[in-house]
Amino acid sequence: MSIRNLEQEIKRRVISVVEDTQLVDIKGKRVVPIVETGVLPGDIVKGKPYVLIQTTDITDGDLESEVDVLMVYGTVGLGKQDRVDKEKSDYVHATGHWDIISLIDKIRADFLKDTNFEFGVLERKMKHEVFGQIEDINYLGESKLKFKISTIAPEGEYL
């Protein structure tokens, strides 16, 4: 089974979950989070909410392999023009992590409802972390997922 295909299946499921979620970009406009695999250049995500999906570890076994996938979340929480409003700014700084929690909740619910992905099976034991305000108005979080996939049999041999 292709790990690249597993990443694409995860991306497809995340997109379907967050397509109705609207977060705020740095300009204060409501936007849907960017969902991508691999690495996102800083200029692409600067000032925009995103979900990044990365395969971080692959362990091959006799009959099955384990694939660790990391999903990183980034949200802005507040537009530039809203930062001048002290009351609004204080409120968003106090509650900005809720954007991350809402993304994690939606993805968790979908993934736990059906752990069978087309190219692997998700272990139900997941770890989600929510980090506080890292820089000015950005909030971060991550989910660590583990998938079991079939190991490719050696050519001409039986397992």
PDB file of C-alpha atoms in Angstrom:
ATOM      1  CA  MET A   1       0.000   0.000   0.000  1.00  0.00           C
ATOM      2  CA  SER A   2       1.244   3.447  -0.819  1.00  0.00           C
ATOM      3  CA  ILE A   3       1.935   5.804   2.048  1.00  0.00           C
ATOM      4  CA  ARG A   4       1.487   8.733  -0.321  1.00  0.00           C
ATOM      5  CA  ASN A   5      -2.036   7.464  -1.073  1.00  0.00           C
ATOM      6  CA  LEU A   6      -2.705   7.214   2.680  1.00  0.00           C
ATOM      7  CA  GLU A   7      -1.681  10.869   3.086  1.00  0.00           C
ATOM      8  CA  GLN A   8      -4.008  11.862   0.247  1.00  0.00           C
ATOM      9  CA  GLU A   9      -6.894   9.920   1.824  1.00  0.00           C
ATOM     10  CA  ILE A  10      -6.280  11.670   5.167  1.00  0.00           C
ATOM     11  CA  LYS A  11      -6.215  15.016   3.339  1.00  0.00           C
ATOM     12  CA  ARG A  12      -9.491  14.224   1.558  1.00  0.00           C
ATOM     13  CA  ARG A  13     -11.182  13.357   4.863  1.00  0.00           C
ATOM     14  CA  VAL A  14      -9.828  16.464   6.619  1.00  0.00           C
ATOM     15  CA  ILE A  15     -10.990  18.706   3.742  1.00  0.00           C
ATOM     16  CA  SER A  16     -14.498  17.222   3.929  1.00  0.00           C
ATOM     17  CA  VAL A  17     -14.581  17.817   7.703  1.00  0.00           C
ATOM     18  CA  VAL A  18     -13.326  21.422   7.683  1.00  0.00           C
ATOM     19  CA  GLU A  19     -15.006  22.640   4.483  1.00  0.00           C
ATOM     20  CA  ASP A  20     -17.808  24.280   6.497  1.00  0.00           C
ATOM     21  CA  THR A  21     -15.431  25.671   9.138  1.00  0.00           C
ATOM     22  CA  GLN A  22     -14.641  29.322   8.778  1.00  0.00           C
ATOM     23  CA  LEU A  23     -11.774  30.852  10.681  1.00  0.00           C
ATOM     24  CA  VAL A  24     -10.278  34.337  10.530  1.00  0.00           C
ATOM     25  CA  ASP A  25      -7.180  35.236   8.515  1.00  0.00           C
ATOM     26  CA  ILE A  26      -4.855  38.103   9.382  1.00  0.00           C
ATOM     27  CA  LYS A  27      -6.989  40.513   7.330  1.00  0.00           C
ATOM     28  CA  GLY A  28     -10.018  39.672   9.460  1.00  0.00           C
ATOM     29  CA  LYS A  29     -11.807  37.858   6.605  1.00  0.00           C
ATOM     30  CA  ARG A  30     -13.544  34.547   7.172  1.00  0.00           C
ATOM     31  CA  VAL A  31     -11.690  31.753   5.361  1.00  0.00           C
ATOM     32  CA  VAL A  32     -11.615  27.966   5.223  1.00  0.00           C
ATOM     33  CA  PRO A  33      -8.321  26.530   6.555  1.00  0.00           C
ATOM     34  CA  ILE A  34      -5.698  25.482   3.996  1.00  0.00           C
ATOM     35  CA  VAL A  35      -5.255  21.683   4.084  1.00  0.00           C
ATOM     36  CA  GLU A  36      -2.015  20.304   2.622  1.00  0.00           C
ATOM     37  CA  THR A  37       0.416  17.406   2.874  1.00  0.00           C
ATOM     38  CA  GLY A  38       4.182  17.634   3.152  1.00  0.00           C
ATOM     39  CA  VAL A  39       5.630  21.030   3.942  1.00  0.00           C
ATOM     40  CA  LEU A  40       4.033  24.430   3.533  1.00  0.00           C
ATOM     41  CA  PRO A  41       6.259  27.432   2.817  1.00  0.00           C
ATOM     42  CA  GLY A  42       5.967  30.129   5.466  1.00  0.00           C
ATOM     43  CA  ASP A  43       4.793  32.758   2.979  1.00  0.00           C
ATOM     44  CA  ILE A  44       1.815  30.559   2.010  1.00  0.00           C
ATOM     45  CA  VAL A  45       0.501  30.102   5.564  1.00  0.00           C
ATOM     46  CA  LYS A  46       1.551  33.435   7.025  1.00  0.00           C
ATOM     47  CA  GLY A  47      -1.593  35.028   8.353  1.00  0.00           C
ATOM     48  CA  LYS A  48      -3.872  32.138   7.287  1.00  0.00           C
ATOM     49  CA  PRO A  49      -5.304  29.159   9.182  1.00  0.00           C
ATOM     50  CA  TYR A  50      -4.019  25.772   8.031  1.00  0.00           C
ATOM     51  CA  VAL A  51      -3.892  22.031   8.644  1.00  0.00           C
ATOM     52  CA  LEU A  52      -0.641  20.356   7.588  1.00  0.00           C
ATOM     53  CA  ILE A  53      -0.457  16.559   7.237  1.00  0.00           C
ATOM     54  CA  GLN A  54       2.993  14.923   7.401  1.00  0.00           C
ATOM     55  CA  THR A  55       4.175  11.333   7.558  1.00  0.00           C
ATOM     56  CA  THR A  56       6.867  11.332  10.238  1.00  0.00           C
ATOM     57  CA  ASP A  57       7.809   7.676  10.775  1.00  0.00           C
ATOM     58  CA  ILE A  58       7.418   4.383   8.902  1.00  0.00           C
ATOM     59  CA  THR A  59       8.115   1.033  10.588  1.00  0.00           C
ATOM     60  CA  ASP A  60       7.928  -2.080   8.386  1.00  0.00           C
ATOM     61  CA  GLY A  61       7.039  -5.443   9.898  1.00  0.00           C
ATOM     62  CA  ASP A  62       6.478  -8.935   8.507  1.00  0.00           C
ATOM     63  CA  LEU A  63       2.763  -8.640   7.805  1.00  0.00           C
ATOM     64  CA  GLU A  64       1.972  -5.016   8.510  1.00  0.00           C
ATOM     65  CA  SER A  65       3.674  -1.681   8.744  1.00  0.00           C
ATOM     66  CA  GLU A  66       3.070   1.217  11.102  1.00  0.00           C
ATOM     67  CA  VAL A  67       2.910   4.763   9.770  1.00  0.00           C
ATOM     68  CA  ASP A  68       3.004   7.751  12.109  1.00  0.00           C
ATOM     69  CA  VAL A  69       1.262  10.831  10.782  1.00  0.00           C
ATOM     70  CA  LEU A  70       1.458  14.288  12.336  1.00  0.00           C
ATOM     71  CA  MET A  71      -1.230  16.885  11.712  1.00  0.00           C
ATOM     72  CA  VAL A  72      -0.219  20.433  12.609  1.00  0.00           C
ATOM     73  CA  TYR A  73      -2.874  23.124  13.033  1.00  0.00           C
ATOM     74  CA  GLY A  74      -2.319  26.856  12.855  1.00  0.00           C
ATOM     75  CA  THR A  75      -4.906  29.586  13.304  1.00  0.00           C
ATOM     76  CA  VAL A  76      -4.689  33.352  13.495  1.00  0.00           C
ATOM     77  CA  GLY A  77      -7.635  34.178  15.726  1.00  0.00           C
ATOM     78  CA  LEU A  78      -7.589  37.920  15.075  1.00  0.00           C
ATOM     79  CA  GLY A  79      -7.291  40.217  12.077  1.00  0.00           C
ATOM     80  CA  LYS A  80      -4.844  43.135  11.983  1.00  0.00           C
ATOM     81  CA  GLN A  81      -7.556  45.787  12.156  1.00  0.00           C
ATOM     82  CA  ASP A  82      -9.168  44.111  15.185  1.00  0.00           C
ATOM     83  CA  ARG A  83      -5.945  44.196  17.200  1.00  0.00           C
ATOM     84  CA  VAL A  84      -6.445  47.903  17.948  1.00  0.00           C
ATOM     85  CA  ASP A  85      -9.703  47.138  19.799  1.00  0.00           C
ATOM     86  CA  LYS A  86      -8.351  46.326  23.284  1.00  0.00           C
ATOM     87  CA  GLU A  87     -11.490  44.511  24.434  1.00  0.00           C
ATOM     88  CA  LYS A  88     -11.696  42.328  21.325  1.00  0.00           C
ATOM     89  CA  SER A  89      -7.951  41.694  21.397  1.00  0.00           C
ATOM     90  CA  ASP A  90      -8.031  40.601  25.055  1.00  0.00           C
ATOM     91  CA  TYR A  91     -10.994  38.304  24.380  1.00  0.00           C
ATOM     92  CA  VAL A  92      -9.304  36.599  21.415  1.00  0.00           C
ATOM     93  CA  HIS A  93      -6.023  36.205  23.300  1.00  0.00           C
ATOM     94  CA  ALA A  94      -7.938  34.529  26.125  1.00  0.00           C
ATOM     95  CA  THR A  95      -9.947  32.212  23.857  1.00  0.00           C
ATOM     96  CA  GLY A  96      -7.888  31.860  20.660  1.00  0.00           C
ATOM     97  CA  HIS A  97      -7.113  28.230  21.368  1.00  0.00           C
ATOM     98  CA  TRP A  98     -10.809  27.454  20.775  1.00  0.00           C
ATOM     99  CA  ASP A  99     -10.180  27.586  17.006  1.00  0.00           C
ATOM    100  CA  ILE A 100      -7.639  24.788  17.382  1.00  0.00           C
ATOM    101  CA  ILE A 101      -9.900  22.805  19.703  1.00  0.00           C
ATOM    102  CA  SER A 102     -12.823  23.106  17.285  1.00  0.00           C
ATOM    103  CA  LEU A 103     -10.655  21.805  14.406  1.00  0.00           C
ATOM    104  CA  ILE A 104      -9.397  18.904  16.529  1.00  0.00           C
ATOM    105  CA  ASP A 105     -12.938  18.062  17.729  1.00  0.00           C
ATOM    106  CA  LYS A 106     -14.324  17.895  14.194  1.00  0.00           C
ATOM    107  CA  ILE A 107     -11.427  15.800  12.877  1.00  0.00           C
ATOM    108  CA  ARG A 108     -11.497  13.479  15.922  1.00  0.00           C
ATOM    109  CA  ALA A 109     -15.214  12.851  15.565  1.00  0.00           C
ATOM    110  CA  ASP A 110     -14.879  11.977  11.872  1.00  0.00           C
ATOM    111  CA  PHE A 111     -11.777   9.808  12.289  1.00  0.00           C
ATOM    112  CA  LEU A 112     -13.141   7.893  15.287  1.00  0.00           C
ATOM    113  CA  LYS A 113     -16.482   7.329  13.563  1.00  0.00           C
ATOM    114  CA  ASP A 114     -14.694   5.403  10.800  1.00  0.00           C
ATOM    115  CA  THR A 115     -11.104   4.313  11.477  1.00  0.00           C
ATOM    116  CA  ASN A 116     -10.851   2.429   8.182  1.00  0.00           C
ATOM    117  CA  PHE A 117      -9.088   4.526   5.607  1.00  0.00           C
ATOM    118  CA  GLU A 118      -8.750   3.253   2.062  1.00  0.00           C
ATOM    119  CA  PHE A 119      -5.008   2.630   2.486  1.00  0.00           C
ATOM    120  CA  GLY A 120      -4.716   1.880   6.200  1.00  0.00           C
ATOM    121  CA  VAL A 121      -6.457   1.522   9.544  1.00  0.00           C
ATOM    122  CA  LEU A 122      -6.174   4.241  12.175  1.00  0.00           C
ATOM    123  CA  GLU A 123      -5.360   3.150  15.716  1.00  0.00           C
ATOM    124  CA  ARG A 124      -8.000   4.640  17.982  1.00  0.00           C
ATOM    125  CA  LYS A 125      -5.324   5.825  20.406  1.00  0.00           C
ATOM    126  CA  MET A 126      -4.530   9.338  19.182  1.00  0.00           C
ATOM    127  CA  LYS A 127      -2.731  12.190  20.907  1.00  0.00           C
ATOM    128  CA  HIS A 128      -3.776  15.814  20.462  1.00  0.00           C
ATOM    129  CA  GLU A 129      -1.885  18.792  21.854  1.00  0.00           C
ATOM    130  CA  VAL A 130      -2.976  22.404  21.933  1.00  0.00           C
ATOM    131  CA  PHE A 131      -0.283  25.030  22.357  1.00  0.00           C
ATOM    132  CA  GLY A 132      -1.054  28.482  23.641  1.00  0.00           C
ATOM    133  CA  GLN A 133      -0.342  31.692  21.870  1.00  0.00           C
ATOM    134  CA  ILE A 134       3.051  31.213  20.254  1.00  0.00           C
ATOM    135  CA  GLU A 135       3.551  34.499  18.413  1.00  0.00           C
ATOM    136  CA  ASP A 136       1.444  37.620  18.615  1.00  0.00           C
ATOM    137  CA  ILE A 137      -1.862  36.251  17.280  1.00  0.00           C
ATOM    138  CA  ASN A 138      -1.034  32.713  16.123  1.00  0.00           C
ATOM    139  CA  TYR A 139      -2.216  29.555  17.873  1.00  0.00           C
ATOM    140  CA  LEU A 140      -0.876  26.082  17.201  1.00  0.00           C
ATOM    141  CA  GLY A 141      -1.837  22.487  17.875  1.00  0.00           C
ATOM    142  CA  GLU A 142      -1.019  19.006  16.654  1.00  0.00           C
ATOM    143  CA  SER A 143      -2.455  15.517  16.425  1.00  0.00           C
ATOM    144  CA  LYS A 144      -0.332  12.392  16.377  1.00  0.00           C
ATOM    145  CA  LEU A 145      -1.918   9.486  14.508  1.00  0.00           C
ATOM    146  CA  LYS A 146      -0.750   5.932  13.955  1.00  0.00           C
ATOM    147  CA  PHE A 147      -1.917   3.804  11.032  1.00  0.00           C
ATOM    148  CA  LYS A 148      -1.493   0.103  10.327  1.00  0.00           C
ATOM    149  CA  ILE A 149      -1.045  -0.786   6.668  1.00  0.00           C
ATOM    150  CA  SER A 150      -0.362  -4.048   4.864  1.00  0.00           C
ATOM    151  CA  THR A 151       3.292  -4.747   4.192  1.00  0.00           C
ATOM    152  CA  ILE A 152       4.117  -5.412   0.572  1.00  0.00           C
ATOM    153  CA  ALA A 153       4.949  -9.106   0.146  1.00  0.00           C
ATOM    154  CA  PRO A 154       8.347  -9.962  -1.357  1.00  0.00           C
ATOM    155  CA  GLU A 155       8.029 -10.913  -5.013  1.00  0.00           C
ATOM    156  CA  GLY A 156       7.768 -14.685  -5.532  1.00  0.00           C
ATOM    157  CA  GLU A 157       7.544 -15.512  -1.820  1.00  0.00           C
ATOM    158  CA  TYR A 158       4.622 -16.448   0.411  1.00  0.00           C
ATOM    159  CA  LEU A 159       3.961 -14.964   3.817  1.00  0.00           C
TER     160      LEU A 159
END
